[in-house]
């Protein structure tokens, strides 16, 4: 969208931007009614987040007091800083943060975008399923939309949402017994998953690992049909894909993680949060090793975050929701730039 500031081009987006404002107002009212505190944490961090496939923006921080310079990053999520606030004693917090991810630009991705993130002490990830369902339905009502819509698909968030485990999704939509290939995160059966994927026409590639096969099967056969009619919550991911979520006490092969899909589009990612500092450090080390192997680089660990976990992060759950995508769905927009006030150029 070149010269987006031209009045005629801006006018074409103005109605959707007004809807964005109404949705933001509904979000603020929603959290205020539930006793949440709105917080605002710095975008400049020691560590941008350690998800292996994300690329961050780096910069230098100069201290005029001693002349020292230190490398810093624009965060890919406010997660680390917000969890420190939970350790500090805040029980319910939310934030609409600008986050930054290099190398991301498409109809549904932007290098700088708005992330709606909230955390609740004493809550389970299933509690946040209910809360997310209520929030999205409230936002749909705020703009008077009959349904959320994207690329010809429709989903009414006011209807009961479907809840589907990852294993059930693979069984139902791919005929794959996923957990038979993932008995342990350190013993993933790549050959068995490759054979199952091949049976449904998904050709394994040279060098594929278990995760690559998972995502190819998921993106081709599962994601496009999730969240049609009503949003879908996809929950209980294999432990190897736990990220910052805790191991399920009900099944040690699984993690307390869920994602929300609407019209085949991922909208949110949530965890029953991992609070064990030693396990978190081990996961960070594994993520760094994977990033180095794939991309030849890794980002620093936020030792202050691990110190906060050691001090005591209370049991909690948290969720990150793509606010721009929510506006897209509510406004029926096809491209994320249609709902941004000013795109990055």
mmCIF file of C-alpha atoms in Angstrom:
data_model
loop_
_atom_site.group_PDB
_atom_site.id
_atom_site.type_symbol
_atom_site.label_atom_id
_atom_site.label_comp_id
_atom_site.label_asym_id
_atom_site.label_seq_id
_atom_site.Cartn_x
_atom_site.Cartn_y
_atom_site.Cartn_z
ATOM 1 C CA UNK A 1 0.000 0.000 0.000
ATOM 2 C CA UNK A 2 2.160 2.830 -1.309
ATOM 3 C CA UNK A 3 1.395 6.418 -0.227
ATOM 4 C CA UNK A 4 -1.230 5.135 2.179
ATOM 5 C CA UNK A 5 -1.635 8.697 3.479
ATOM 6 C CA UNK A 6 -3.346 9.959 0.321
ATOM 7 C CA UNK A 7 -6.876 11.000 1.394
ATOM 8 C CA UNK A 8 -8.654 8.780 -1.135
ATOM 9 C CA UNK A 9 -6.676 5.699 -0.076
ATOM 10 C CA UNK A 10 -7.051 6.436 3.615
ATOM 11 C CA UNK A 11 -10.801 6.959 3.179
ATOM 12 C CA UNK A 12 -11.118 3.386 1.907
ATOM 13 C CA UNK A 13 -9.769 2.132 5.254
ATOM 14 C CA UNK A 14 -11.346 4.629 7.595
ATOM 15 C CA UNK A 15 -14.479 2.611 8.333
ATOM 16 C CA UNK A 16 -12.427 -0.378 9.414
ATOM 17 C CA UNK A 17 -10.203 1.817 11.566
ATOM 18 C CA UNK A 18 -13.305 3.135 13.311
ATOM 19 C CA UNK A 19 -14.293 -0.477 13.952
ATOM 20 C CA UNK A 20 -10.811 -1.036 15.383
ATOM 21 C CA UNK A 21 -11.468 1.743 17.884
ATOM 22 C CA UNK A 22 -14.782 0.230 18.955
ATOM 23 C CA UNK A 23 -13.146 -3.163 19.431
ATOM 24 C CA UNK A 24 -10.380 -1.639 21.553
ATOM 25 C CA UNK A 25 -12.996 0.084 23.701
ATOM 26 C CA UNK A 26 -14.814 -3.236 24.159
ATOM 27 C CA UNK A 27 -11.528 -4.924 25.159
ATOM 28 C CA UNK A 28 -10.822 -2.276 27.800
ATOM 29 C CA UNK A 29 -14.321 -2.574 29.230
ATOM 30 C CA UNK A 30 -14.097 -6.380 29.208
ATOM 31 C CA UNK A 31 -10.916 -6.506 31.266
ATOM 32 C CA UNK A 32 -11.942 -3.690 33.613
ATOM 33 C CA UNK A 33 -15.134 -5.572 34.462
ATOM 34 C CA UNK A 34 -13.044 -8.628 35.394
ATOM 35 C CA UNK A 35 -10.592 -6.839 37.661
ATOM 36 C CA UNK A 36 -7.602 -6.812 35.293
ATOM 37 C CA UNK A 37 -4.961 -4.077 35.421
ATOM 38 C CA UNK A 38 -3.757 -2.665 32.103
ATOM 39 C CA UNK A 39 0.055 -2.585 32.041
ATOM 40 C CA UNK A 40 2.672 -1.172 29.687
ATOM 41 C CA UNK A 41 6.078 -2.858 29.460
ATOM 42 C CA UNK A 42 9.152 -1.827 27.420
ATOM 43 C CA UNK A 43 9.615 -3.049 23.869
ATOM 44 C CA UNK A 44 13.405 -2.882 24.326
ATOM 45 C CA UNK A 45 14.631 -6.077 25.996
ATOM 46 C CA UNK A 46 17.750 -8.142 26.699
ATOM 47 C CA UNK A 47 16.080 -11.105 24.996
ATOM 48 C CA UNK A 48 13.383 -10.713 22.336
ATOM 49 C CA UNK A 49 11.946 -14.182 22.955
ATOM 50 C CA UNK A 50 13.525 -17.516 22.097
ATOM 51 C CA UNK A 51 11.071 -19.221 19.759
ATOM 52 C CA UNK A 52 13.475 -20.776 17.223
ATOM 53 C CA UNK A 53 11.762 -19.603 14.043
ATOM 54 C CA UNK A 54 11.250 -15.931 14.957
ATOM 55 C CA UNK A 55 13.677 -13.244 13.798
ATOM 56 C CA UNK A 56 14.100 -10.153 15.945
ATOM 57 C CA UNK A 57 15.265 -6.590 15.335
ATOM 58 C CA UNK A 58 18.534 -5.740 17.130
ATOM 59 C CA UNK A 59 19.798 -2.335 18.204
ATOM 60 C CA UNK A 60 22.381 -0.802 20.583
ATOM 61 C CA UNK A 61 21.603 0.840 23.900
ATOM 62 C CA UNK A 62 24.121 3.509 24.929
ATOM 63 C CA UNK A 63 24.413 4.562 28.570
ATOM 64 C CA UNK A 64 25.541 8.196 28.864
ATOM 65 C CA UNK A 65 26.586 7.655 32.488
ATOM 66 C CA UNK A 66 29.496 5.360 31.720
ATOM 67 C CA UNK A 67 29.690 5.330 27.924
ATOM 68 C CA UNK A 68 28.949 1.620 27.685
ATOM 69 C CA UNK A 69 26.971 0.138 24.834
ATOM 70 C CA UNK A 70 24.880 -3.025 25.072
ATOM 71 C CA UNK A 71 22.954 -4.949 22.446
ATOM 72 C CA UNK A 72 19.200 -4.965 22.911
ATOM 73 C CA UNK A 73 16.242 -6.299 20.918
ATOM 74 C CA UNK A 74 12.702 -5.226 20.144
ATOM 75 C CA UNK A 75 10.526 -7.845 21.774
ATOM 76 C CA UNK A 76 8.582 -10.410 19.755
ATOM 77 C CA UNK A 77 6.167 -10.664 22.702
ATOM 78 C CA UNK A 78 5.820 -8.879 26.069
ATOM 79 C CA UNK A 79 5.680 -12.266 27.807
ATOM 80 C CA UNK A 80 8.884 -12.122 29.863
ATOM 81 C CA UNK A 81 8.206 -8.649 31.267
ATOM 82 C CA UNK A 82 4.562 -9.409 32.021
ATOM 83 C CA UNK A 83 5.438 -12.565 33.932
ATOM 84 C CA UNK A 84 7.880 -10.546 36.029
ATOM 85 C CA UNK A 85 4.905 -8.361 36.992
ATOM 86 C CA UNK A 86 3.069 -11.496 38.131
ATOM 87 C CA UNK A 87 6.060 -12.351 40.330
ATOM 88 C CA UNK A 88 5.938 -8.767 41.639
ATOM 89 C CA UNK A 89 2.428 -9.412 42.906
ATOM 90 C CA UNK A 90 -0.095 -8.415 40.238
ATOM 91 C CA UNK A 91 -2.765 -11.141 39.911
ATOM 92 C CA UNK A 92 -4.520 -10.141 36.667
ATOM 93 C CA UNK A 93 -2.858 -8.095 33.941
ATOM 94 C CA UNK A 94 -3.408 -7.301 30.274
ATOM 95 C CA UNK A 95 -1.591 -5.293 27.659
ATOM 96 C CA UNK A 96 -2.001 -4.225 24.051
ATOM 97 C CA UNK A 97 1.647 -4.192 22.984
ATOM 98 C CA UNK A 98 3.368 -3.379 19.734
ATOM 99 C CA UNK A 99 5.644 -6.323 18.937
ATOM 100 C CA UNK A 100 8.244 -6.763 16.228
ATOM 101 C CA UNK A 101 9.185 -9.711 14.015
ATOM 102 C CA UNK A 102 11.630 -9.392 11.153
ATOM 103 C CA UNK A 103 11.026 -11.173 7.861
ATOM 104 C CA UNK A 104 7.246 -11.328 8.310
ATOM 105 C CA UNK A 105 5.020 -9.629 5.740
ATOM 106 C CA UNK A 106 1.923 -11.126 4.130
ATOM 107 C CA UNK A 107 -1.838 -10.680 4.133
ATOM 108 C CA UNK A 108 -1.871 -11.854 7.766
ATOM 109 C CA UNK A 109 1.636 -10.832 8.960
ATOM 110 C CA UNK A 110 3.321 -7.472 9.509
ATOM 111 C CA UNK A 111 6.799 -6.666 10.882
ATOM 112 C CA UNK A 112 5.223 -4.515 13.621
ATOM 113 C CA UNK A 113 1.819 -5.500 14.912
ATOM 114 C CA UNK A 114 -0.440 -5.308 17.966
ATOM 115 C CA UNK A 115 -0.486 -8.215 20.415
ATOM 116 C CA UNK A 116 -3.219 -8.462 23.029
ATOM 117 C CA UNK A 117 -1.746 -10.447 25.900
ATOM 118 C CA UNK A 118 -3.205 -11.260 29.297
ATOM 119 C CA UNK A 119 -2.256 -13.336 32.359
ATOM 120 C CA UNK A 120 -4.257 -14.542 35.310
ATOM 121 C CA UNK A 121 -2.839 -15.970 38.525
ATOM 122 C CA UNK A 122 -4.651 -19.038 39.838
ATOM 123 C CA UNK A 123 -6.299 -19.733 36.479
ATOM 124 C CA UNK A 124 -5.926 -22.823 34.318
ATOM 125 C CA UNK A 125 -5.567 -22.840 30.568
ATOM 126 C CA UNK A 126 -9.151 -24.080 30.417
ATOM 127 C CA UNK A 127 -10.260 -20.964 32.316
ATOM 128 C CA UNK A 128 -8.646 -18.883 29.582
ATOM 129 C CA UNK A 129 -10.505 -20.861 26.926
ATOM 130 C CA UNK A 130 -13.742 -19.601 28.481
ATOM 131 C CA UNK A 131 -12.391 -16.068 28.854
ATOM 132 C CA UNK A 132 -11.141 -15.882 25.271
ATOM 133 C CA UNK A 133 -14.478 -17.136 23.984
ATOM 134 C CA UNK A 134 -16.293 -14.425 25.933
ATOM 135 C CA UNK A 135 -13.880 -11.693 24.787
ATOM 136 C CA UNK A 136 -14.057 -12.475 21.066
ATOM 137 C CA UNK A 137 -17.840 -12.702 21.195
ATOM 138 C CA UNK A 138 -17.928 -9.307 22.926
ATOM 139 C CA UNK A 139 -15.709 -7.792 20.213
ATOM 140 C CA UNK A 140 -17.937 -9.149 17.454
ATOM 141 C CA UNK A 141 -20.949 -7.553 19.131
ATOM 142 C CA UNK A 142 -19.073 -4.254 19.517
ATOM 143 C CA UNK A 143 -19.042 -3.732 15.740
ATOM 144 C CA UNK A 144 -22.438 -5.296 15.085
ATOM 145 C CA UNK A 145 -21.038 -8.043 12.880
ATOM 146 C CA UNK A 146 -23.260 -11.046 12.168
ATOM 147 C CA UNK A 147 -20.116 -13.189 11.980
ATOM 148 C CA UNK A 148 -16.356 -13.020 11.785
ATOM 149 C CA UNK A 149 -15.242 -13.444 8.194
ATOM 150 C CA UNK A 150 -12.093 -14.091 6.158
ATOM 151 C CA UNK A 151 -11.518 -15.333 2.621
ATOM 152 C CA UNK A 152 -15.055 -16.564 2.153
ATOM 153 C CA UNK A 153 -15.249 -18.309 5.527
ATOM 154 C CA UNK A 154 -17.580 -17.244 8.322
ATOM 155 C CA UNK A 155 -17.646 -17.976 12.035
ATOM 156 C CA UNK A 156 -20.106 -16.659 14.592
ATOM 157 C CA UNK A 157 -18.178 -16.165 17.835
ATOM 158 C CA UNK A 158 -21.423 -15.939 19.786
ATOM 159 C CA UNK A 159 -22.129 -19.620 19.096
ATOM 160 C CA UNK A 160 -20.556 -22.311 21.293
ATOM 161 C CA UNK A 161 -16.952 -22.805 20.185
ATOM 162 C CA UNK A 162 -15.657 -26.193 19.139
ATOM 163 C CA UNK A 163 -12.908 -27.656 21.340
ATOM 164 C CA UNK A 164 -10.707 -30.226 19.635
ATOM 165 C CA UNK A 165 -7.498 -31.815 20.879
ATOM 166 C CA UNK A 166 -4.499 -31.830 18.555
ATOM 167 C CA UNK A 167 -4.460 -35.646 18.586
ATOM 168 C CA UNK A 168 -8.172 -35.766 17.712
ATOM 169 C CA UNK A 169 -7.663 -33.272 14.875
ATOM 170 C CA UNK A 170 -4.907 -35.402 13.327
ATOM 171 C CA UNK A 171 -7.007 -38.533 13.713
ATOM 172 C CA UNK A 172 -10.219 -36.984 12.361
ATOM 173 C CA UNK A 173 -8.766 -34.950 9.491
ATOM 174 C CA UNK A 174 -5.602 -36.874 8.557
ATOM 175 C CA UNK A 175 -6.112 -40.401 9.833
ATOM 176 C CA UNK A 176 -2.812 -40.035 11.712
ATOM 177 C CA UNK A 177 -2.237 -41.427 15.213
ATOM 178 C CA UNK A 178 -0.032 -38.516 16.227
ATOM 179 C CA UNK A 179 0.753 -39.569 19.789
ATOM 180 C CA UNK A 180 1.965 -42.956 18.564
ATOM 181 C CA UNK A 181 4.780 -41.018 16.873
ATOM 182 C CA UNK A 182 5.471 -38.812 19.907
ATOM 183 C CA UNK A 183 5.720 -41.041 22.980
ATOM 184 C CA UNK A 184 8.368 -38.717 24.442
ATOM 185 C CA UNK A 185 9.792 -35.345 23.296
ATOM 186 C CA UNK A 186 13.244 -36.938 23.182
ATOM 187 C CA UNK A 187 12.065 -39.997 21.245
ATOM 188 C CA UNK A 188 9.996 -38.682 18.327
ATOM 189 C CA UNK A 189 9.379 -41.307 15.654
ATOM 190 C CA UNK A 190 10.080 -39.378 12.450
ATOM 191 C CA UNK A 191 9.933 -42.430 10.188
ATOM 192 C CA UNK A 192 6.546 -43.510 11.502
ATOM 193 C CA UNK A 193 5.056 -40.033 11.076
ATOM 194 C CA UNK A 194 6.560 -39.805 7.565
ATOM 195 C CA UNK A 195 4.913 -43.110 6.627
ATOM 196 C CA UNK A 196 1.544 -41.972 7.979
ATOM 197 C CA UNK A 197 1.813 -38.627 6.170
ATOM 198 C CA UNK A 198 2.733 -40.351 2.905
ATOM 199 C CA UNK A 199 -0.462 -42.405 3.094
ATOM 200 C CA UNK A 200 -2.531 -39.209 2.787
ATOM 201 C CA UNK A 201 -0.439 -37.770 -0.026
ATOM 202 C CA UNK A 202 1.949 -35.585 1.963
ATOM 203 C CA UNK A 203 5.364 -36.351 0.537
ATOM 204 C CA UNK A 204 8.246 -36.285 3.026
ATOM 205 C CA UNK A 205 11.226 -34.122 2.040
ATOM 206 C CA UNK A 206 14.876 -34.939 2.552
ATOM 207 C CA UNK A 207 15.980 -33.804 5.980
ATOM 208 C CA UNK A 208 12.475 -33.523 7.410
ATOM 209 C CA UNK A 209 12.305 -33.733 11.173
ATOM 210 C CA UNK A 210 9.172 -34.586 13.170
ATOM 211 C CA UNK A 211 8.128 -30.939 13.517
ATOM 212 C CA UNK A 212 8.404 -30.302 9.775
ATOM 213 C CA UNK A 213 6.148 -33.275 9.059
ATOM 214 C CA UNK A 214 3.716 -32.152 11.748
ATOM 215 C CA UNK A 215 3.373 -28.683 10.269
ATOM 216 C CA UNK A 216 3.126 -29.814 6.651
ATOM 217 C CA UNK A 217 0.298 -32.182 7.564
ATOM 218 C CA UNK A 218 -1.315 -29.547 9.753
ATOM 219 C CA UNK A 219 -1.112 -26.696 7.241
ATOM 220 C CA UNK A 220 -2.385 -28.781 4.327
ATOM 221 C CA UNK A 221 -5.146 -30.822 5.951
ATOM 222 C CA UNK A 222 -6.156 -29.311 9.292
ATOM 223 C CA UNK A 223 -5.704 -25.544 9.578
ATOM 224 C CA UNK A 224 -7.835 -24.563 6.536
ATOM 225 C CA UNK A 225 -10.986 -26.174 8.012
ATOM 226 C CA UNK A 226 -10.599 -25.005 11.611
ATOM 227 C CA UNK A 227 -12.954 -22.350 12.907
ATOM 228 C CA UNK A 228 -15.622 -22.475 10.211
ATOM 229 C CA UNK A 229 -19.146 -21.863 11.466
ATOM 230 C CA UNK A 230 -17.803 -21.070 14.923
ATOM 231 C CA UNK A 231 -14.255 -20.583 16.247
ATOM 232 C CA UNK A 232 -12.260 -23.677 17.203
ATOM 233 C CA UNK A 233 -9.955 -24.176 20.172
ATOM 234 C CA UNK A 234 -7.183 -26.643 19.353
ATOM 235 C CA UNK A 235 -5.678 -27.876 22.613
ATOM 236 C CA UNK A 236 -3.153 -30.234 24.239
ATOM 237 C CA UNK A 237 -0.101 -30.053 21.982
ATOM 238 C CA UNK A 238 2.636 -32.713 22.063
ATOM 239 C CA UNK A 239 5.188 -31.919 24.756
ATOM 240 C CA UNK A 240 7.904 -31.306 22.156
ATOM 241 C CA UNK A 241 5.868 -28.230 21.132
ATOM 242 C CA UNK A 242 5.256 -26.968 24.660
ATOM 243 C CA UNK A 243 7.123 -23.637 24.268
ATOM 244 C CA UNK A 244 6.558 -21.925 27.646
ATOM 245 C CA UNK A 245 3.631 -24.098 28.725
ATOM 246 C CA UNK A 246 3.680 -26.683 31.470
ATOM 247 C CA UNK A 247 3.480 -30.442 31.083
ATOM 248 C CA UNK A 248 -0.032 -31.837 31.405
ATOM 249 C CA UNK A 249 -0.519 -33.587 34.757
ATOM 250 C CA UNK A 250 -3.091 -35.831 33.053
ATOM 251 C CA UNK A 251 -0.858 -37.064 30.207
ATOM 252 C CA UNK A 252 2.936 -36.519 30.371
ATOM 253 C CA UNK A 253 3.146 -36.671 26.561
ATOM 254 C CA UNK A 254 1.168 -33.424 26.300
ATOM 255 C CA UNK A 255 1.501 -29.753 27.185
ATOM 256 C CA UNK A 256 -1.161 -27.372 28.482
ATOM 257 C CA UNK A 257 -1.266 -25.269 25.337
ATOM 258 C CA UNK A 258 -4.123 -24.220 23.087
ATOM 259 C CA UNK A 259 -4.577 -22.128 19.966
ATOM 260 C CA UNK A 260 -7.689 -20.419 18.634
ATOM 261 C CA UNK A 261 -8.634 -20.639 14.947
ATOM 262 C CA UNK A 262 -11.247 -18.609 13.105
ATOM 263 C CA UNK A 263 -11.993 -19.203 9.406
ATOM 264 C CA UNK A 264 -8.759 -21.160 9.062
ATOM 265 C CA UNK A 265 -6.700 -18.324 10.574
ATOM 266 C CA UNK A 266 -4.736 -18.641 13.820
ATOM 267 C CA UNK A 267 -5.913 -15.961 16.238
ATOM 268 C CA UNK A 268 -4.443 -16.779 19.657
ATOM 269 C CA UNK A 269 -1.924 -18.984 21.484
ATOM 270 C CA UNK A 270 -2.270 -19.789 25.187
ATOM 271 C CA UNK A 271 -0.470 -21.699 27.936
ATOM 272 C CA UNK A 272 -0.944 -23.109 31.354
ATOM 273 C CA UNK A 273 2.337 -21.402 32.216
ATOM 274 C CA UNK A 274 5.544 -23.222 33.059
ATOM 275 C CA UNK A 275 6.761 -21.976 36.455
ATOM 276 C CA UNK A 276 9.782 -24.261 36.956
ATOM 277 C CA UNK A 277 12.964 -22.239 36.343
ATOM 278 C CA UNK A 278 15.231 -25.247 35.788
ATOM 279 C CA UNK A 279 12.932 -26.777 33.182
ATOM 280 C CA UNK A 280 12.533 -23.385 31.519
ATOM 281 C CA UNK A 281 16.314 -22.968 31.278
ATOM 282 C CA UNK A 282 16.607 -26.415 29.698
ATOM 283 C CA UNK A 283 13.939 -25.543 27.128
ATOM 284 C CA UNK A 284 15.658 -22.252 26.339
ATOM 285 C CA UNK A 285 18.930 -24.111 25.764
ATOM 286 C CA UNK A 286 17.200 -26.567 23.423
ATOM 287 C CA UNK A 287 15.540 -23.718 21.517
ATOM 288 C CA UNK A 288 18.875 -21.925 21.149
ATOM 289 C CA UNK A 289 20.563 -25.066 19.859
ATOM 290 C CA UNK A 290 17.796 -25.539 17.306
ATOM 291 C CA UNK A 291 17.990 -21.909 16.178
ATOM 292 C CA UNK A 292 21.767 -22.120 15.733
ATOM 293 C CA UNK A 293 21.415 -25.323 13.719
ATOM 294 C CA UNK A 294 18.724 -23.840 11.468
ATOM 295 C CA UNK A 295 19.807 -20.218 11.134
ATOM 296 C CA UNK A 296 23.342 -19.944 12.498
ATOM 297 C CA UNK A 297 22.391 -17.532 15.286
ATOM 298 C CA UNK A 298 20.761 -17.426 18.711
ATOM 299 C CA UNK A 299 19.510 -14.713 21.066
ATOM 300 C CA UNK A 300 20.546 -14.179 24.697
ATOM 301 C CA UNK A 301 18.632 -15.700 27.581
ATOM 302 C CA UNK A 302 16.983 -13.178 29.885
ATOM 303 C CA UNK A 303 18.633 -14.204 33.139
ATOM 304 C CA UNK A 304 16.476 -11.718 35.010
ATOM 305 C CA UNK A 305 13.412 -13.623 33.802
ATOM 306 C CA UNK A 306 14.813 -16.925 35.078
ATOM 307 C CA UNK A 307 15.683 -15.244 38.385
ATOM 308 C CA UNK A 308 12.057 -14.123 38.646
ATOM 309 C CA UNK A 309 10.890 -17.699 38.039
ATOM 310 C CA UNK A 310 13.249 -18.923 40.735
ATOM 311 C CA UNK A 311 11.906 -16.292 43.111
ATOM 312 C CA UNK A 312 8.425 -17.655 42.480
ATOM 313 C CA UNK A 313 6.028 -17.275 39.571
ATOM 314 C CA UNK A 314 2.647 -18.317 40.970
ATOM 315 C CA UNK A 315 0.541 -20.880 39.094
ATOM 316 C CA UNK A 316 -1.086 -18.995 36.240
ATOM 317 C CA UNK A 317 -2.254 -19.064 32.652
ATOM 318 C CA UNK A 318 -1.607 -16.615 29.842
ATOM 319 C CA UNK A 319 -2.673 -15.951 26.278
ATOM 320 C CA UNK A 320 -1.487 -13.884 23.319
ATOM 321 C CA UNK A 321 -4.064 -12.831 20.735
ATOM 322 C CA UNK A 322 -3.327 -11.078 17.442
ATOM 323 C CA UNK A 323 -5.344 -7.879 17.820
ATOM 324 C CA UNK A 324 -4.970 -6.813 14.174
ATOM 325 C CA UNK A 325 -6.208 -10.228 13.056
ATOM 326 C CA UNK A 326 -9.203 -9.920 15.374
ATOM 327 C CA UNK A 327 -10.053 -6.577 13.766
ATOM 328 C CA UNK A 328 -9.587 -8.118 10.306
ATOM 329 C CA UNK A 329 -12.039 -10.879 11.135
ATOM 330 C CA UNK A 330 -14.617 -8.551 12.679
ATOM 331 C CA UNK A 331 -14.356 -6.052 9.804
ATOM 332 C CA UNK A 332 -14.241 -8.688 7.065
ATOM 333 C CA UNK A 333 -10.877 -7.410 5.797
ATOM 334 C CA UNK A 334 -8.710 -9.557 3.547
ATOM 335 C CA UNK A 335 -5.339 -7.961 4.357
ATOM 336 C CA UNK A 336 -3.845 -6.876 7.680
ATOM 337 C CA UNK A 337 -2.839 -3.476 6.242
ATOM 338 C CA UNK A 338 -6.518 -2.649 5.797
ATOM 339 C CA UNK A 339 -6.863 -2.392 9.605
ATOM 340 C CA UNK A 340 -3.561 -0.661 10.473
ATOM 341 C CA UNK A 341 -3.479 3.094 11.036
ATOM 342 C CA UNK A 342 -0.104 3.366 9.353
ATOM 343 C CA UNK A 343 1.746 0.383 7.801
ATOM 344 C CA UNK A 344 5.498 -0.098 8.126
ATOM 345 C CA UNK A 345 7.447 0.909 5.015
#
